[in-house]
Structures are given as structure tokens and as C-alpha cells.
mmCIF file of C-alpha atoms in Angstrom:
data_model
loop_
_atom_site.group_PDB
_atom_site.id
_atom_site.type_symbol
_atom_site.label_atom_id
_atom_site.label_comp_id
_atom_site.label_asym_id
_atom_site.label_seq_id
_atom_site.Cartn_x
_atom_site.Cartn_y
_atom_site.Cartn_z
ATOM 1 C CA MET A 175 -37.864 -5.243 -24.829
ATOM 2 C CA ALA A 176 -37.082 -5.173 -21.109
ATOM 3 C CA ILE A 177 -37.262 -1.747 -19.500
ATOM 4 C CA LEU A 178 -34.098 -0.623 -17.725
ATOM 5 C CA SER A 179 -34.060 2.224 -15.215
ATOM 6 C CA ASN A 180 -31.885 3.980 -12.640
ATOM 7 C CA ILE A 181 -28.547 2.672 -13.895
ATOM 8 C CA ARG A 182 -25.368 4.695 -13.381
ATOM 9 C CA ALA A 183 -22.848 1.841 -13.173
ATOM 10 C CA LEU A 184 -22.405 -1.691 -14.461
ATOM 11 C CA ILE A 185 -20.300 -4.602 -13.243
ATOM 12 C CA ILE A 186 -19.874 -6.680 -16.383
ATOM 13 C CA ASP A 187 -18.719 -10.273 -16.751
ATOM 14 C CA MET A 188 -16.598 -11.044 -19.842
ATOM 15 C CA ASP A 189 -16.481 -14.746 -20.844
ATOM 16 C CA GLY A 190 -19.846 -15.611 -22.376
ATOM 17 C CA VAL A 191 -21.019 -11.988 -22.236
ATOM 18 C CA LEU A 192 -18.522 -10.069 -24.375
ATOM 19 C CA TRP A 193 -16.837 -12.957 -26.183
ATOM 20 C CA HIS A 194 -16.394 -16.686 -26.590
ATOM 21 C CA GLY A 195 -12.672 -17.322 -26.256
ATOM 22 C CA ASN A 196 -11.051 -14.994 -28.784
ATOM 23 C CA ASN A 197 -14.230 -14.393 -30.767
ATOM 24 C CA PRO A 198 -16.083 -11.149 -29.873
ATOM 25 C CA LEU A 199 -19.839 -11.431 -29.643
ATOM 26 C CA PRO A 200 -21.928 -9.324 -32.045
ATOM 27 C CA GLY A 201 -22.444 -5.714 -31.005
ATOM 28 C CA LEU A 202 -19.392 -5.512 -28.737
ATOM 29 C CA VAL A 203 -18.082 -2.178 -30.053
ATOM 30 C CA ASP A 204 -21.521 -0.521 -30.081
ATOM 31 C CA PHE A 205 -22.117 -1.682 -26.502
ATOM 32 C CA PHE A 206 -19.033 0.099 -25.187
ATOM 33 C CA GLN A 207 -19.618 3.179 -27.319
ATOM 34 C CA THR A 208 -23.092 3.421 -25.782
ATOM 35 C CA LEU A 209 -21.702 3.143 -22.243
ATOM 36 C CA ARG A 210 -19.287 6.004 -22.951
ATOM 37 C CA GLN A 211 -21.963 8.157 -24.579
ATOM 38 C CA LEU A 212 -24.359 7.666 -21.662
ATOM 39 C CA ASN A 213 -21.605 8.220 -19.061
ATOM 40 C CA ILE A 214 -22.358 4.861 -17.463
ATOM 41 C CA ARG A 215 -19.382 3.815 -15.367
ATOM 42 C CA PHE A 216 -18.330 0.185 -15.511
ATOM 43 C CA ILE A 217 -15.961 -2.420 -14.167
ATOM 44 C CA LEU A 218 -15.277 -5.548 -16.210
ATOM 45 C CA ALA A 219 -15.290 -8.160 -13.465
ATOM 46 C CA THR A 220 -14.380 -11.703 -14.441
ATOM 47 C CA ASN A 221 -13.857 -14.874 -12.455
ATOM 48 C CA ASN A 222 -11.208 -15.834 -15.018
ATOM 49 C CA ALA A 223 -7.865 -15.148 -13.314
ATOM 50 C CA SER A 224 -5.618 -16.240 -16.182
ATOM 51 C CA LEU A 225 -4.898 -12.807 -17.709
ATOM 52 C CA THR A 226 -3.543 -9.574 -16.247
ATOM 53 C CA GLN A 227 -5.296 -6.227 -16.495
ATOM 54 C CA GLN A 228 -3.030 -5.188 -19.372
ATOM 55 C CA GLN A 229 -3.619 -8.452 -21.216
ATOM 56 C CA TYR A 230 -7.372 -7.882 -21.007
ATOM 57 C CA VAL A 231 -6.886 -4.298 -22.185
ATOM 58 C CA SER A 232 -4.945 -5.635 -25.186
ATOM 59 C CA LYS A 233 -7.532 -8.332 -25.887
ATOM 60 C CA LEU A 234 -10.307 -5.748 -25.991
ATOM 61 C CA ALA A 235 -8.182 -3.413 -28.129
ATOM 62 C CA ASP A 236 -7.815 -6.225 -30.674
ATOM 63 C CA MET A 237 -11.614 -6.362 -30.740
ATOM 64 C CA GLY A 238 -11.927 -2.611 -31.323
ATOM 65 C CA VAL A 239 -12.693 -1.560 -27.751
ATOM 66 C CA SER A 240 -10.608 0.817 -25.625
ATOM 67 C CA VAL A 241 -10.655 0.430 -21.825
ATOM 68 C CA SER A 242 -8.239 1.366 -19.058
ATOM 69 C CA PRO A 243 -6.576 -1.139 -16.701
ATOM 70 C CA GLU A 244 -8.519 0.430 -13.824
ATOM 71 C CA GLU A 245 -11.739 -0.723 -15.490
ATOM 72 C CA ILE A 246 -10.660 -4.373 -15.226
ATOM 73 C CA MET A 247 -11.234 -6.513 -12.112
ATOM 74 C CA THR A 248 -10.304 -10.209 -12.157
ATOM 75 C CA SER A 249 -10.635 -12.816 -9.433
ATOM 76 C CA GLY A 250 -6.822 -12.830 -9.392
ATOM 77 C CA ILE A 251 -6.770 -9.127 -8.498
ATOM 78 C CA ALA A 252 -9.577 -9.649 -5.991
ATOM 79 C CA THR A 253 -7.624 -12.500 -4.388
ATOM 80 C CA ALA A 254 -4.483 -10.371 -4.018
ATOM 81 C CA LEU A 255 -6.498 -7.509 -2.483
ATOM 82 C CA TYR A 256 -8.228 -9.888 -0.088
ATOM 83 C CA LEU A 257 -5.028 -11.609 1.028
ATOM 84 C CA ALA A 258 -3.188 -8.290 1.471
ATOM 85 C CA GLU A 259 -5.954 -7.237 3.870
ATOM 86 C CA HIS A 260 -5.720 -10.438 5.925
ATOM 87 C CA GLU A 261 -2.016 -11.406 5.764
ATOM 88 C CA ASP A 262 1.369 -9.702 6.023
ATOM 89 C CA PRO A 263 2.807 -9.926 2.486
ATOM 90 C CA ALA A 264 6.383 -9.601 3.789
ATOM 91 C CA LYS A 265 5.949 -12.747 5.865
ATOM 92 C CA THR A 266 3.690 -14.837 3.631
ATOM 93 C CA ARG A 267 4.755 -17.412 1.043
ATOM 94 C CA ILE A 268 2.255 -18.473 -1.600
ATOM 95 C CA PHE A 269 2.242 -21.355 -4.070
ATOM 96 C CA VAL A 270 0.143 -20.524 -7.128
ATOM 97 C CA ILE A 271 -1.557 -22.808 -9.596
ATOM 98 C CA GLY A 272 -2.395 -20.248 -12.248
ATOM 99 C CA GLU A 273 -1.133 -17.950 -14.942
ATOM 100 C CA ASP A 274 0.143 -14.354 -15.001
ATOM 101 C CA GLY A 275 -3.261 -13.004 -14.013
ATOM 102 C CA ALA A 276 -3.087 -14.856 -10.699
ATOM 103 C CA LYS A 277 0.628 -14.372 -10.002
ATOM 104 C CA GLN A 278 1.267 -10.728 -10.939
ATOM 105 C CA PRO A 279 -1.255 -9.145 -8.516
ATOM 106 C CA LEU A 280 0.246 -11.148 -5.637
ATOM 107 C CA LEU A 281 3.779 -10.069 -6.548
ATOM 108 C CA GLU A 282 2.633 -6.445 -6.794
ATOM 109 C CA LYS A 283 1.273 -6.706 -3.243
ATOM 110 C CA GLY A 284 4.668 -7.927 -2.018
ATOM 111 C CA PHE A 285 3.979 -11.638 -1.502
ATOM 112 C CA THR A 286 6.710 -14.238 -2.107
ATOM 113 C CA LEU A 287 5.790 -17.007 -4.545
ATOM 114 C CA THR A 288 7.221 -20.480 -3.965
ATOM 115 C CA ASP A 289 8.379 -22.964 -6.609
ATOM 116 C CA LEU A 290 7.379 -26.487 -7.478
ATOM 117 C CA TYR A 291 8.591 -29.248 -5.208
ATOM 118 C CA GLN A 292 11.261 -31.348 -6.938
ATOM 119 C CA LEU A 293 9.252 -34.554 -6.828
ATOM 120 C CA ASN A 294 11.634 -36.527 -9.029
ATOM 121 C CA THR A 295 14.580 -36.235 -6.623
ATOM 122 C CA GLU A 296 15.409 -37.726 -3.236
ATOM 123 C CA ASN A 297 15.719 -34.269 -1.679
ATOM 124 C CA THR A 298 13.136 -33.095 0.818
ATOM 125 C CA PRO A 299 10.778 -30.432 -0.553
ATOM 126 C CA GLY A 300 12.215 -27.617 1.564
ATOM 127 C CA GLN A 301 10.257 -24.708 2.947
ATOM 128 C CA GLY A 302 6.664 -24.865 1.865
ATOM 129 C CA ALA A 303 3.981 -22.261 1.332
ATOM 130 C CA ASP A 304 1.677 -20.624 3.856
ATOM 131 C CA ILE A 305 -1.095 -20.314 1.281
ATOM 132 C CA VAL A 306 -2.037 -22.163 -1.905
ATOM 133 C CA VAL A 307 -3.874 -20.051 -4.483
ATOM 134 C CA CYS A 308 -5.522 -21.900 -7.356
ATOM 135 C CA GLY A 309 -6.770 -20.218 -10.534
ATOM 136 C CA LYS A 310 -7.323 -21.190 -14.159
ATOM 137 C CA ASP A 311 -4.095 -22.690 -15.517
ATOM 138 C CA GLN A 312 -3.670 -23.865 -19.096
ATOM 139 C CA THR A 313 -0.238 -25.287 -18.205
ATOM 140 C CA LEU A 314 -1.559 -27.446 -15.363
ATOM 141 C CA THR A 315 0.675 -30.442 -14.593
ATOM 142 C CA TRP A 316 0.851 -33.362 -12.206
ATOM 143 C CA ASP A 317 3.733 -31.654 -10.378
ATOM 144 C CA LYS A 318 1.664 -28.505 -9.799
ATOM 145 C CA LEU A 319 -1.236 -30.506 -8.385
ATOM 146 C CA ALA A 320 1.144 -32.552 -6.228
ATOM 147 C CA THR A 321 2.930 -29.462 -4.881
ATOM 148 C CA ALA A 322 -0.389 -27.816 -4.044
ATOM 149 C CA SER A 323 -1.666 -30.991 -2.369
ATOM 150 C CA LEU A 324 1.496 -31.387 -0.266
ATOM 151 C CA ASN A 325 1.338 -27.767 0.881
ATOM 152 C CA ILE A 326 -2.343 -27.963 1.789
ATOM 153 C CA ARG A 327 -1.817 -31.235 3.669
ATOM 154 C CA ALA A 328 1.032 -29.544 5.556
ATOM 155 C CA GLY A 329 -1.352 -26.830 6.753
ATOM 156 C CA ALA A 330 -1.316 -24.163 4.024
ATOM 157 C CA LYS A 331 -4.532 -22.167 3.616
ATOM 158 C CA PHE A 332 -6.392 -23.147 0.446
ATOM 159 C CA ILE A 333 -7.722 -20.236 -1.662
ATOM 160 C CA GLY A 334 -9.615 -20.536 -4.947
ATOM 161 C CA THR A 335 -9.765 -17.472 -7.162
ATOM 162 C CA ASN A 336 -13.126 -18.744 -8.385
ATOM 163 C CA ALA A 337 -15.163 -21.940 -8.462
ATOM 164 C CA ASP A 338 -16.578 -21.924 -12.014
ATOM 165 C CA THR A 339 -16.856 -25.569 -12.982
ATOM 166 C CA THR A 340 -17.070 -24.752 -16.700
ATOM 167 C CA LEU A 341 -15.754 -22.134 -19.136
ATOM 168 C CA PRO A 342 -17.377 -21.037 -22.433
ATOM 169 C CA THR A 343 -14.849 -20.932 -25.293
ATOM 170 C CA GLU A 344 -14.936 -20.586 -29.084
ATOM 171 C CA HIS A 345 -14.778 -24.412 -29.191
ATOM 172 C CA GLY A 346 -17.641 -24.950 -26.760
ATOM 173 C CA ILE A 347 -17.923 -25.304 -22.992
ATOM 174 C CA THR A 348 -14.908 -26.836 -21.275
ATOM 175 C CA HIS A 349 -13.726 -27.302 -17.672
ATOM 176 C CA GLY A 350 -13.197 -24.307 -15.429
ATOM 177 C CA ASN A 351 -11.165 -23.660 -12.299
ATOM 178 C CA GLY A 352 -13.773 -25.386 -10.162
ATOM 179 C CA ALA A 353 -12.736 -28.687 -11.688
ATOM 180 C CA ILE A 354 -9.133 -28.132 -10.518
ATOM 181 C CA LEU A 355 -10.346 -27.148 -7.052
ATOM 182 C CA ALA A 356 -12.410 -30.331 -6.907
ATOM 183 C CA ALA A 357 -9.330 -32.435 -7.642
ATOM 184 C CA LEU A 358 -7.340 -30.729 -4.877
ATOM 185 C CA GLN A 359 -10.216 -30.978 -2.424
ATOM 186 C CA THR A 360 -10.538 -34.688 -3.174
ATOM 187 C CA ALA A 361 -6.797 -35.176 -2.675
ATOM 188 C CA THR A 362 -6.562 -33.215 0.586
ATOM 189 C CA GLY A 363 -9.995 -33.287 2.191
ATOM 190 C CA VAL A 364 -9.797 -29.484 2.537
ATOM 191 C CA SER A 365 -12.398 -27.116 1.062
ATOM 192 C CA PRO A 366 -11.088 -23.896 -0.509
ATOM 193 C CA THR A 367 -12.058 -20.370 0.438
ATOM 194 C CA ILE A 368 -13.526 -18.838 -2.723
ATOM 195 C CA ILE A 369 -12.869 -15.178 -3.590
ATOM 196 C CA GLY A 370 -14.674 -14.746 -6.914
ATOM 197 C CA LYS A 371 -18.372 -14.798 -7.708
ATOM 198 C CA PRO A 372 -20.823 -15.862 -6.272
ATOM 199 C CA GLU A 373 -19.104 -14.667 -3.097
ATOM 200 C CA PRO A 374 -19.762 -10.926 -2.711
ATOM 201 C CA ILE A 375 -16.075 -10.022 -2.209
ATOM 202 C CA MET A 376 -15.248 -9.125 -5.814
ATOM 203 C CA TYR A 377 -18.535 -7.278 -6.389
ATOM 204 C CA GLN A 378 -17.918 -5.246 -3.228
ATOM 205 C CA GLN A 379 -14.401 -4.374 -4.400
ATOM 206 C CA ALA A 380 -15.753 -3.311 -7.803
ATOM 207 C CA MET A 381 -18.453 -1.168 -6.199
ATOM 208 C CA SER A 382 -15.831 0.557 -4.081
ATOM 209 C CA LEU A 383 -13.944 1.482 -7.253
ATOM 210 C CA LEU A 384 -17.096 2.669 -9.018
ATOM 211 C CA ALA A 385 -18.183 4.859 -6.088
ATOM 212 C CA VAL A 386 -21.823 4.569 -7.197
ATOM 213 C CA PRO A 387 -24.650 3.650 -4.788
ATOM 214 C CA PRO A 388 -25.736 -0.023 -4.876
ATOM 215 C CA ASN A 389 -29.268 0.898 -5.940
ATOM 216 C CA LEU A 390 -27.850 2.483 -9.118
ATOM 217 C CA THR A 391 -25.494 -0.413 -9.925
ATOM 218 C CA VAL A 392 -26.334 -3.488 -12.026
ATOM 219 C CA ALA A 393 -24.348 -6.684 -12.610
ATOM 220 C CA ILE A 394 -24.388 -8.234 -16.094
ATOM 221 C CA GLY A 395 -23.491 -11.897 -16.493
ATOM 222 C CA ASP A 396 -24.239 -15.156 -18.263
ATOM 223 C CA ARG A 397 -24.099 -17.607 -15.373
ATOM 224 C CA LEU A 398 -26.795 -18.018 -12.751
ATOM 225 C CA GLU A 399 -24.696 -19.699 -10.067
ATOM 226 C CA THR A 400 -21.903 -17.096 -10.149
ATOM 227 C CA ASP A 401 -22.807 -13.747 -11.746
ATOM 228 C CA ILE A 402 -26.460 -13.646 -10.730
ATOM 229 C CA LEU A 403 -26.149 -15.303 -7.334
ATOM 230 C CA GLY A 404 -23.216 -13.019 -6.571
ATOM 231 C CA ALA A 405 -25.380 -9.983 -7.321
ATOM 232 C CA VAL A 406 -28.161 -11.342 -5.106
ATOM 233 C CA ARG A 407 -25.713 -11.877 -2.227
ATOM 234 C CA THR A 408 -24.315 -8.386 -2.732
ATOM 235 C CA GLY A 409 -27.742 -6.767 -2.775
ATOM 236 C CA ILE A 410 -27.669 -5.306 -6.292
ATOM 237 C CA ARG A 411 -29.792 -5.826 -9.375
ATOM 238 C CA SER A 412 -28.675 -8.156 -12.157
ATOM 239 C CA LEU A 413 -29.132 -8.765 -15.862
ATOM 240 C CA MET A 414 -28.533 -12.195 -17.400
ATOM 241 C CA VAL A 415 -27.657 -12.589 -21.079
ATOM 242 C CA LEU A 416 -28.232 -15.883 -22.877
ATOM 243 C CA THR A 417 -24.947 -16.058 -24.802
ATOM 244 C CA GLY A 418 -22.995 -18.044 -22.218
ATOM 245 C CA VAL A 419 -23.604 -20.924 -19.840
ATOM 246 C CA SER A 420 -27.057 -20.511 -18.267
ATOM 247 C CA THR A 421 -30.276 -20.848 -20.258
ATOM 248 C CA GLU A 422 -33.883 -19.765 -19.888
ATOM 249 C CA ALA A 423 -34.672 -23.350 -18.863
ATOM 250 C CA ASP A 424 -32.219 -23.037 -15.964
ATOM 251 C CA LEU A 425 -34.282 -20.161 -14.600
ATOM 252 C CA GLN A 426 -37.230 -22.494 -14.065
ATOM 253 C CA HIS A 427 -35.256 -24.478 -11.485
ATOM 254 C CA SER A 428 -33.507 -21.615 -9.700
ATOM 255 C CA ASP A 429 -34.355 -20.318 -6.217
ATOM 256 C CA TYR A 430 -33.080 -16.872 -7.231
ATOM 257 C CA GLN A 431 -33.650 -14.835 -10.371
ATOM 258 C CA PRO A 432 -31.989 -12.002 -12.287
ATOM 259 C CA THR A 433 -33.824 -8.704 -12.426
ATOM 260 C CA TRP A 434 -33.778 -8.858 -16.226
ATOM 261 C CA VAL A 435 -33.033 -11.497 -18.885
ATOM 262 C CA MET A 436 -31.916 -10.497 -22.393
ATOM 263 C CA SER A 437 -30.697 -12.395 -25.408
ATOM 264 C CA ASP A 438 -27.303 -10.697 -25.760
ATOM 265 C CA ILE A 439 -25.363 -7.438 -25.377
ATOM 266 C CA GLN A 440 -27.016 -6.077 -28.515
ATOM 267 C CA ALA A 441 -30.349 -6.239 -26.694
ATOM 268 C CA VAL A 442 -28.734 -4.655 -23.630
ATOM 269 C CA THR A 443 -27.403 -1.812 -25.778
ATOM 270 C CA GLU A 444 -30.839 -1.080 -27.227
ATOM 271 C CA ALA A 445 -32.410 -1.134 -23.750
ATOM 272 C CA LEU A 446 -29.767 1.283 -22.418
ATOM 273 C CA LYS A 447 -30.393 3.657 -25.319
ATOM 274 C CA ALA A 448 -34.149 3.490 -24.676
ATOM 275 C CA MET A 449 -33.565 4.278 -20.994
ATOM 276 C CA THR A 450 -32.597 7.836 -21.918
ATOM 277 C CA THR A 451 -35.430 8.558 -24.351
#
């Protein structure tokens, strides 16, 4: 068993670490009970921007785990925080490809969200958006992609909540937001600015909330190119579990490595318990 040490806070990914789709992974409840018992602070930080904080709280409650909204950080929340720091919400119009988890944080910061262009009429589109934000969207349509493309071609800034090309679900691995970004980039010739992992922005925001020194903070994730690389870029240690996208074989071809590799959160739980004995 890997030896853990000097851990006071965790930044924990969710998809592929805590669950597959709506199916909790074994040991989920015991994992969180152990964190509470050991007084290890945590932020659940996911690149998936589809759900709101409260929706994630409810999802975990259905799985037998109680967390507060303040313990949830999504790339949608991180995007809203980032844009509020760099733009004037009262003067900025945003078109969003995404679900409630991408839209609600922007509205809470005071941004105006624009509608779809009416592409099936002879009317001109009207006032466009200053920024296009693209996150995971299970109701993605041609009209949404067209509206985003037209706005970006007209000069709107192009922001991606995250660039995950795939997403682990209870049915297997399917396409992630990165696939949507690739379509828009192909259509416009413009590369998006990425807010989520592996960029350090979201990790830095989570660390600010945790108020724990970086040397006592560890990121847990399942994906080398986002969770682990993001930790490396942020300058914190990382732990990769093998229940999601990346495999032990992937480690052989990677220029960067996690600090620890474990099979699943059950193994993490046992290592955390051993840390105090």
C-alpha cells in the first residue's frame, strides 16, 4: 500500500473517481466518512460544468454522502469567477453552450446571457455576444453550434469550461466537452481559452477556498492529461486512481507522473487511515 503523508486538504475529481455516471463507485460513503473523521478539508473539483453546486449536492445525497455547496467547485463556477475578474458583468453579453451548471454561475455574477440566433428566418441575428462559453451540453443542437460559430467569427472571445475529450459514464467512455470545442475551433479557426484542468486556474481557486498550504494539499483524479497535469502545473502533489480514463500503461508514455497511483478510492481510504496510525 502506498504511504501517504502530510495531507491536510484534498482537491478531488468526481467523474471516474467517485462515480461512473449515476453509479457510485465502491467505498464512496466510507471515503467521505474518513475525510470527516480525520478533519481533512476537501473541495470536489470537476471539469464537468453541466450541473450546479446544489445538483451535485443532491447527487451525492442520493449516494449517501452529505456535502455543502461550498465544497463543490465546477469548471462552470471557475469560468464565472475568472470572467468576473477580467470583464465588467454589467456590460458583457455571453452566449452559452452548456447546461445549468455553466449558465447559473454566470447569471449570479451579473452577466447577460444571449439567445440563439433565429437561423430559420430572414431576419438578421441582432446583437451578438461578447463572449462564447462552451461547456458539456446534453441538449447540443445545430443551432447552438451555429450561433456560437457566428459569434466567434464576429469577434466574440471563445472560452471553454474544460477540454476533456472524453467522459466516463455508466455506459462506457463517451465524448466530452473537448469534442464540442474541436468542432467550433474547426468551424471558426479560433482556439478557445480553457479554464478547467489542466490549466491551474481552477486548482488555484480551490486552494484559495481551502486556505491550506500547497505542500499540504493533494489532488485526486483519474485522468493524466487533466487532473494530474493540472496538479503538476499548480505545484501540488497528486494521486491517480485507476477507475476512470487513464491506465497504468498510460503512465509509461507520460512526461509527468502522479505522486501516487492507487486502484480506487477504497485504497485511498485505507491509506488515509494508515497515515494517522
